[in-house]
């Protein structure tokens, strides 16, 4: 991820910690069976995480370009 994208990702993470459902983040569950959630980390960039079953916690496991995100989620 380019430096500018990293800076935006850090800023958006701070927003997410305060308000995960802030409209600019597009935080949403994308694979309900697997408990996978998505958040926008910058223009053209997304992050994926898994919600722990008995906790209100997301474990982030992937950050990358939106085109790769679409492939991971089978949107192509």
CSV table of N, CA and C in Angstrom, one decimal:
chain,number,residue,atom,x,y,z
A,1,UNK,N,0.9,-1.2,0.0
A,1,UNK,CA,0.0,0.0,0.0
A,1,UNK,C,0.9,1.2,0.0
A,2,UNK,N,0.6,2.2,-0.9
A,2,UNK,CA,1.4,3.4,-0.9
A,2,UNK,C,1.3,4.2,0.4
A,3,UNK,N,2.3,5.0,0.6
A,3,UNK,CA,2.4,5.8,1.9
A,3,UNK,C,1.1,6.6,2.1
A,4,UNK,N,0.6,7.3,1.1
A,4,UNK,CA,-0.7,8.0,1.3
A,4,UNK,C,-1.8,7.1,1.7
A,5,UNK,N,-1.9,5.9,1.1
A,5,UNK,CA,-2.9,5.0,1.5
A,5,UNK,C,-2.7,4.5,3.0
A,6,UNK,N,-1.5,4.3,3.4
A,6,UNK,CA,-1.3,3.9,4.8
A,6,UNK,C,-1.7,5.0,5.8
A,7,UNK,N,-1.5,6.3,5.4
A,7,UNK,CA,-1.9,7.4,6.3
A,7,UNK,C,-3.4,7.4,6.4
A,8,UNK,N,-4.1,7.2,5.2
A,8,UNK,CA,-5.5,7.2,5.2
A,8,UNK,C,-6.1,6.1,6.0
A,9,UNK,N,-5.4,4.9,5.9
A,9,UNK,CA,-5.8,3.7,6.6
A,9,UNK,C,-5.7,4.0,8.1
A,10,UNK,N,-4.7,4.6,8.6
A,10,UNK,CA,-4.5,4.9,10.0
A,10,UNK,C,-5.6,5.8,10.5
A,11,UNK,N,-5.9,6.9,9.7
A,11,UNK,CA,-6.9,7.8,10.0
A,11,UNK,C,-8.3,7.1,10.1
A,12,UNK,N,-8.6,6.3,9.1
A,12,UNK,CA,-9.9,5.6,9.1
A,12,UNK,C,-10.0,4.6,10.2
A,13,UNK,N,-8.9,4.0,10.6
A,13,UNK,CA,-8.9,3.1,11.8
A,13,UNK,C,-9.3,3.8,13.0
A,14,UNK,N,-8.8,5.0,13.2
A,14,UNK,CA,-9.2,5.9,14.4
A,14,UNK,C,-10.6,6.2,14.3
A,15,UNK,N,-11.2,6.5,13.2
A,15,UNK,CA,-12.6,6.8,13.0
A,15,UNK,C,-13.4,5.5,13.4
A,16,UNK,N,-12.9,4.4,12.9
A,16,UNK,CA,-13.6,3.1,13.1
A,16,UNK,C,-13.6,2.8,14.6
A,17,UNK,N,-12.6,3.0,15.3
A,17,UNK,CA,-12.5,2.8,16.8
A,17,UNK,C,-13.6,3.6,17.5
A,18,UNK,N,-13.8,4.8,17.0
A,18,UNK,CA,-14.8,5.7,17.6
A,18,UNK,C,-16.2,5.4,17.2
A,19,UNK,N,-16.4,5.0,15.9
A,19,UNK,CA,-17.7,4.8,15.3
A,19,UNK,C,-17.6,3.9,14.1
A,20,UNK,N,-17.6,2.5,14.4
A,20,UNK,CA,-17.5,1.6,13.3
A,20,UNK,C,-18.4,1.8,12.1
A,21,UNK,N,-19.6,2.3,12.4
A,21,UNK,CA,-20.6,2.5,11.4
A,21,UNK,C,-20.6,3.9,10.8
A,22,UNK,N,-19.5,4.6,10.9
A,22,UNK,CA,-19.4,5.9,10.2
A,22,UNK,C,-19.6,5.7,8.7
A,23,UNK,N,-20.5,6.5,8.1
A,23,UNK,CA,-20.8,6.2,6.7
A,23,UNK,C,-19.6,6.2,5.7
A,24,UNK,N,-18.6,6.9,6.0
A,24,UNK,CA,-17.4,6.9,5.1
A,24,UNK,C,-16.7,5.6,5.1
A,25,UNK,N,-16.9,4.8,6.1
A,25,UNK,CA,-16.1,3.5,6.2
A,25,UNK,C,-16.8,2.3,5.5
A,26,UNK,N,-18.1,2.4,5.3
A,26,UNK,CA,-18.8,1.3,4.7
A,26,UNK,C,-18.5,0.0,5.4
A,27,UNK,N,-18.5,0.0,6.7
A,27,UNK,CA,-18.3,-1.2,7.5
A,27,UNK,C,-19.5,-2.1,7.4
A,28,UNK,N,-19.3,-3.3,7.0
A,28,UNK,CA,-20.4,-4.2,6.8
A,28,UNK,C,-20.0,-5.7,6.8
A,29,UNK,N,-20.9,-6.5,7.2
A,29,UNK,CA,-20.7,-8.0,7.1
A,29,UNK,C,-20.8,-8.4,5.7
A,30,UNK,N,-19.8,-9.1,5.1
A,30,UNK,CA,-19.8,-9.4,3.7
A,30,UNK,C,-20.0,-10.9,3.5
A,31,UNK,N,-19.7,-11.7,4.5
A,31,UNK,CA,-19.8,-13.2,4.5
A,31,UNK,C,-20.4,-13.6,5.8
A,32,UNK,N,-21.7,-13.6,6.0
A,32,UNK,CA,-22.3,-13.9,7.3
A,32,UNK,C,-22.0,-15.2,7.9
A,33,UNK,N,-22.0,-16.3,7.0
A,33,UNK,CA,-21.6,-17.6,7.5
A,33,UNK,C,-20.3,-17.7,8.2
A,34,UNK,N,-19.3,-17.0,7.5
A,34,UNK,CA,-17.9,-17.0,8.0
A,34,UNK,C,-17.6,-15.9,9.0
A,35,UNK,N,-18.6,-15.0,9.2
A,35,UNK,CA,-18.5,-13.8,10.1
A,35,UNK,C,-17.4,-12.9,9.6
A,36,UNK,N,-17.3,-12.7,8.3
A,36,UNK,CA,-16.3,-11.8,7.7
A,36,UNK,C,-16.9,-10.5,7.5
A,37,UNK,N,-16.2,-9.4,7.9
A,37,UNK,CA,-16.6,-8.1,7.8
A,37,UNK,C,-15.6,-7.3,7.0
A,38,UNK,N,-16.1,-6.2,6.4
A,38,UNK,CA,-15.3,-5.4,5.5
A,38,UNK,C,-15.4,-3.9,5.9
A,39,UNK,N,-14.3,-3.2,5.7
A,39,UNK,CA,-14.3,-1.8,6.0
A,39,UNK,C,-13.4,-1.1,4.9
A,40,UNK,N,-13.8,0.1,4.5
A,40,UNK,CA,-13.0,0.9,3.6
A,40,UNK,C,-11.8,1.5,4.4
A,41,UNK,N,-10.6,1.3,3.8
A,41,UNK,CA,-9.5,1.9,4.5
A,41,UNK,C,-8.9,3.1,3.7
A,42,UNK,N,-9.5,3.3,2.5
A,42,UNK,CA,-9.0,4.4,1.6
A,42,UNK,C,-9.6,4.2,0.3
A,43,UNK,N,-9.4,5.2,-0.6
A,43,UNK,CA,-10.0,5.1,-1.9
A,43,UNK,C,-9.4,3.9,-2.6
A,44,UNK,N,-10.2,2.9,-3.0
A,44,UNK,CA,-9.7,1.7,-3.7
A,44,UNK,C,-9.1,0.7,-2.8
A,45,UNK,N,-9.2,0.8,-1.5
A,45,UNK,CA,-8.6,-0.1,-0.6
A,45,UNK,C,-9.6,-0.6,0.4
A,46,UNK,N,-9.5,-1.9,0.8
A,46,UNK,CA,-10.4,-2.5,1.8
A,46,UNK,C,-9.7,-3.3,2.7
A,47,UNK,N,-10.3,-3.6,3.9
A,47,UNK,CA,-9.7,-4.5,4.9
A,47,UNK,C,-10.8,-5.5,5.2
A,48,UNK,N,-10.4,-6.8,5.5
A,48,UNK,CA,-11.3,-7.8,5.9
A,48,UNK,C,-10.9,-8.3,7.3
A,49,UNK,N,-12.0,-8.6,8.0
A,49,UNK,CA,-11.7,-9.2,9.4
A,49,UNK,C,-12.8,-10.2,9.7
A,50,UNK,N,-12.5,-11.0,10.7
A,50,UNK,CA,-13.4,-12.0,11.2
A,50,UNK,C,-13.9,-11.6,12.6
A,51,UNK,N,-15.2,-11.6,12.8
A,51,UNK,CA,-15.7,-11.3,14.2
A,51,UNK,C,-15.6,-12.6,15.0
A,52,UNK,N,-15.0,-12.4,16.2
A,52,UNK,CA,-14.9,-13.5,17.1
A,52,UNK,C,-16.3,-13.9,17.6
A,53,UNK,N,-16.6,-15.2,17.7
A,53,UNK,CA,-17.9,-15.6,18.1
A,53,UNK,C,-18.5,-15.1,19.3
A,54,UNK,N,-17.8,-15.1,20.4
A,54,UNK,CA,-18.4,-14.7,21.7
A,54,UNK,C,-17.9,-13.4,22.2
A,55,UNK,N,-17.3,-12.6,21.2
A,55,UNK,CA,-16.8,-11.3,21.6
A,55,UNK,C,-17.2,-10.2,20.6
A,56,UNK,N,-17.1,-9.0,21.0
A,56,UNK,CA,-17.4,-7.9,20.2
A,56,UNK,C,-16.1,-7.4,19.6
A,57,UNK,N,-15.3,-8.3,19.0
A,57,UNK,CA,-14.0,-8.0,18.5
A,57,UNK,C,-13.9,-8.5,17.1
A,58,UNK,N,-13.2,-7.7,16.3
A,58,UNK,CA,-12.8,-8.0,14.9
A,58,UNK,C,-11.3,-8.3,14.8
A,59,UNK,N,-10.9,-9.4,14.2
A,59,UNK,CA,-9.5,-9.7,14.0
A,59,UNK,C,-9.3,-9.5,12.5
A,60,UNK,N,-8.6,-8.4,12.2
A,60,UNK,CA,-8.3,-8.0,10.8
A,60,UNK,C,-7.2,-9.0,10.3
A,61,UNK,N,-7.5,-9.5,9.1
A,61,UNK,CA,-6.6,-10.5,8.5
A,61,UNK,C,-6.1,-10.1,7.1
A,62,UNK,N,-6.7,-9.1,6.5
A,62,UNK,CA,-6.3,-8.8,5.1
A,62,UNK,C,-6.5,-7.3,4.8
A,63,UNK,N,-5.6,-6.6,4.2
A,63,UNK,CA,-5.8,-5.3,3.7
A,63,UNK,C,-5.2,-5.3,2.2
A,64,UNK,N,-6.0,-4.7,1.3
A,64,UNK,CA,-5.5,-4.7,-0.1
A,64,UNK,C,-6.4,-3.9,-1.0
A,65,UNK,N,-6.0,-4.0,-2.3
A,65,UNK,CA,-6.7,-3.3,-3.3
A,65,UNK,C,-8.1,-3.8,-3.5
A,66,UNK,N,-9.0,-2.9,-3.9
A,66,UNK,CA,-10.4,-3.3,-4.1
A,66,UNK,C,-10.6,-4.4,-5.1
A,67,UNK,N,-9.8,-4.4,-6.1
A,67,UNK,CA,-9.8,-5.5,-7.2
A,67,UNK,C,-9.5,-6.8,-6.6
A,68,UNK,N,-8.6,-6.9,-5.7
A,68,UNK,CA,-8.3,-8.2,-5.0
A,68,UNK,C,-9.4,-8.6,-4.0
A,69,UNK,N,-9.9,-7.6,-3.3
A,69,UNK,CA,-11.1,-7.8,-2.4
A,69,UNK,C,-12.2,-8.4,-3.2
A,70,UNK,N,-12.5,-7.9,-4.4
A,70,UNK,CA,-13.6,-8.5,-5.2
A,70,UNK,C,-13.3,-10.0,-5.5
A,71,UNK,N,-12.0,-10.3,-5.8
A,71,UNK,CA,-11.7,-11.7,-6.1
A,71,UNK,C,-11.8,-12.6,-4.9
A,72,UNK,N,-11.4,-12.1,-3.7
A,72,UNK,CA,-11.5,-12.9,-2.5
A,72,UNK,C,-12.9,-13.2,-2.2
A,73,UNK,N,-13.8,-12.2,-2.4
A,73,UNK,CA,-15.2,-12.4,-2.1
A,73,UNK,C,-16.0,-13.0,-3.2
A,74,UNK,N,-15.3,-13.4,-4.3
A,74,UNK,CA,-16.0,-14.0,-5.4
A,74,UNK,C,-16.9,-13.1,-6.2
A,75,UNK,N,-16.6,-11.8,-6.3
A,75,UNK,CA,-17.4,-10.9,-7.0
A,75,UNK,C,-17.0,-10.7,-8.4
A,76,UNK,N,-16.1,-11.5,-8.9
A,76,UNK,CA,-15.7,-11.3,-10.3
A,76,UNK,C,-16.4,-12.4,-11.2
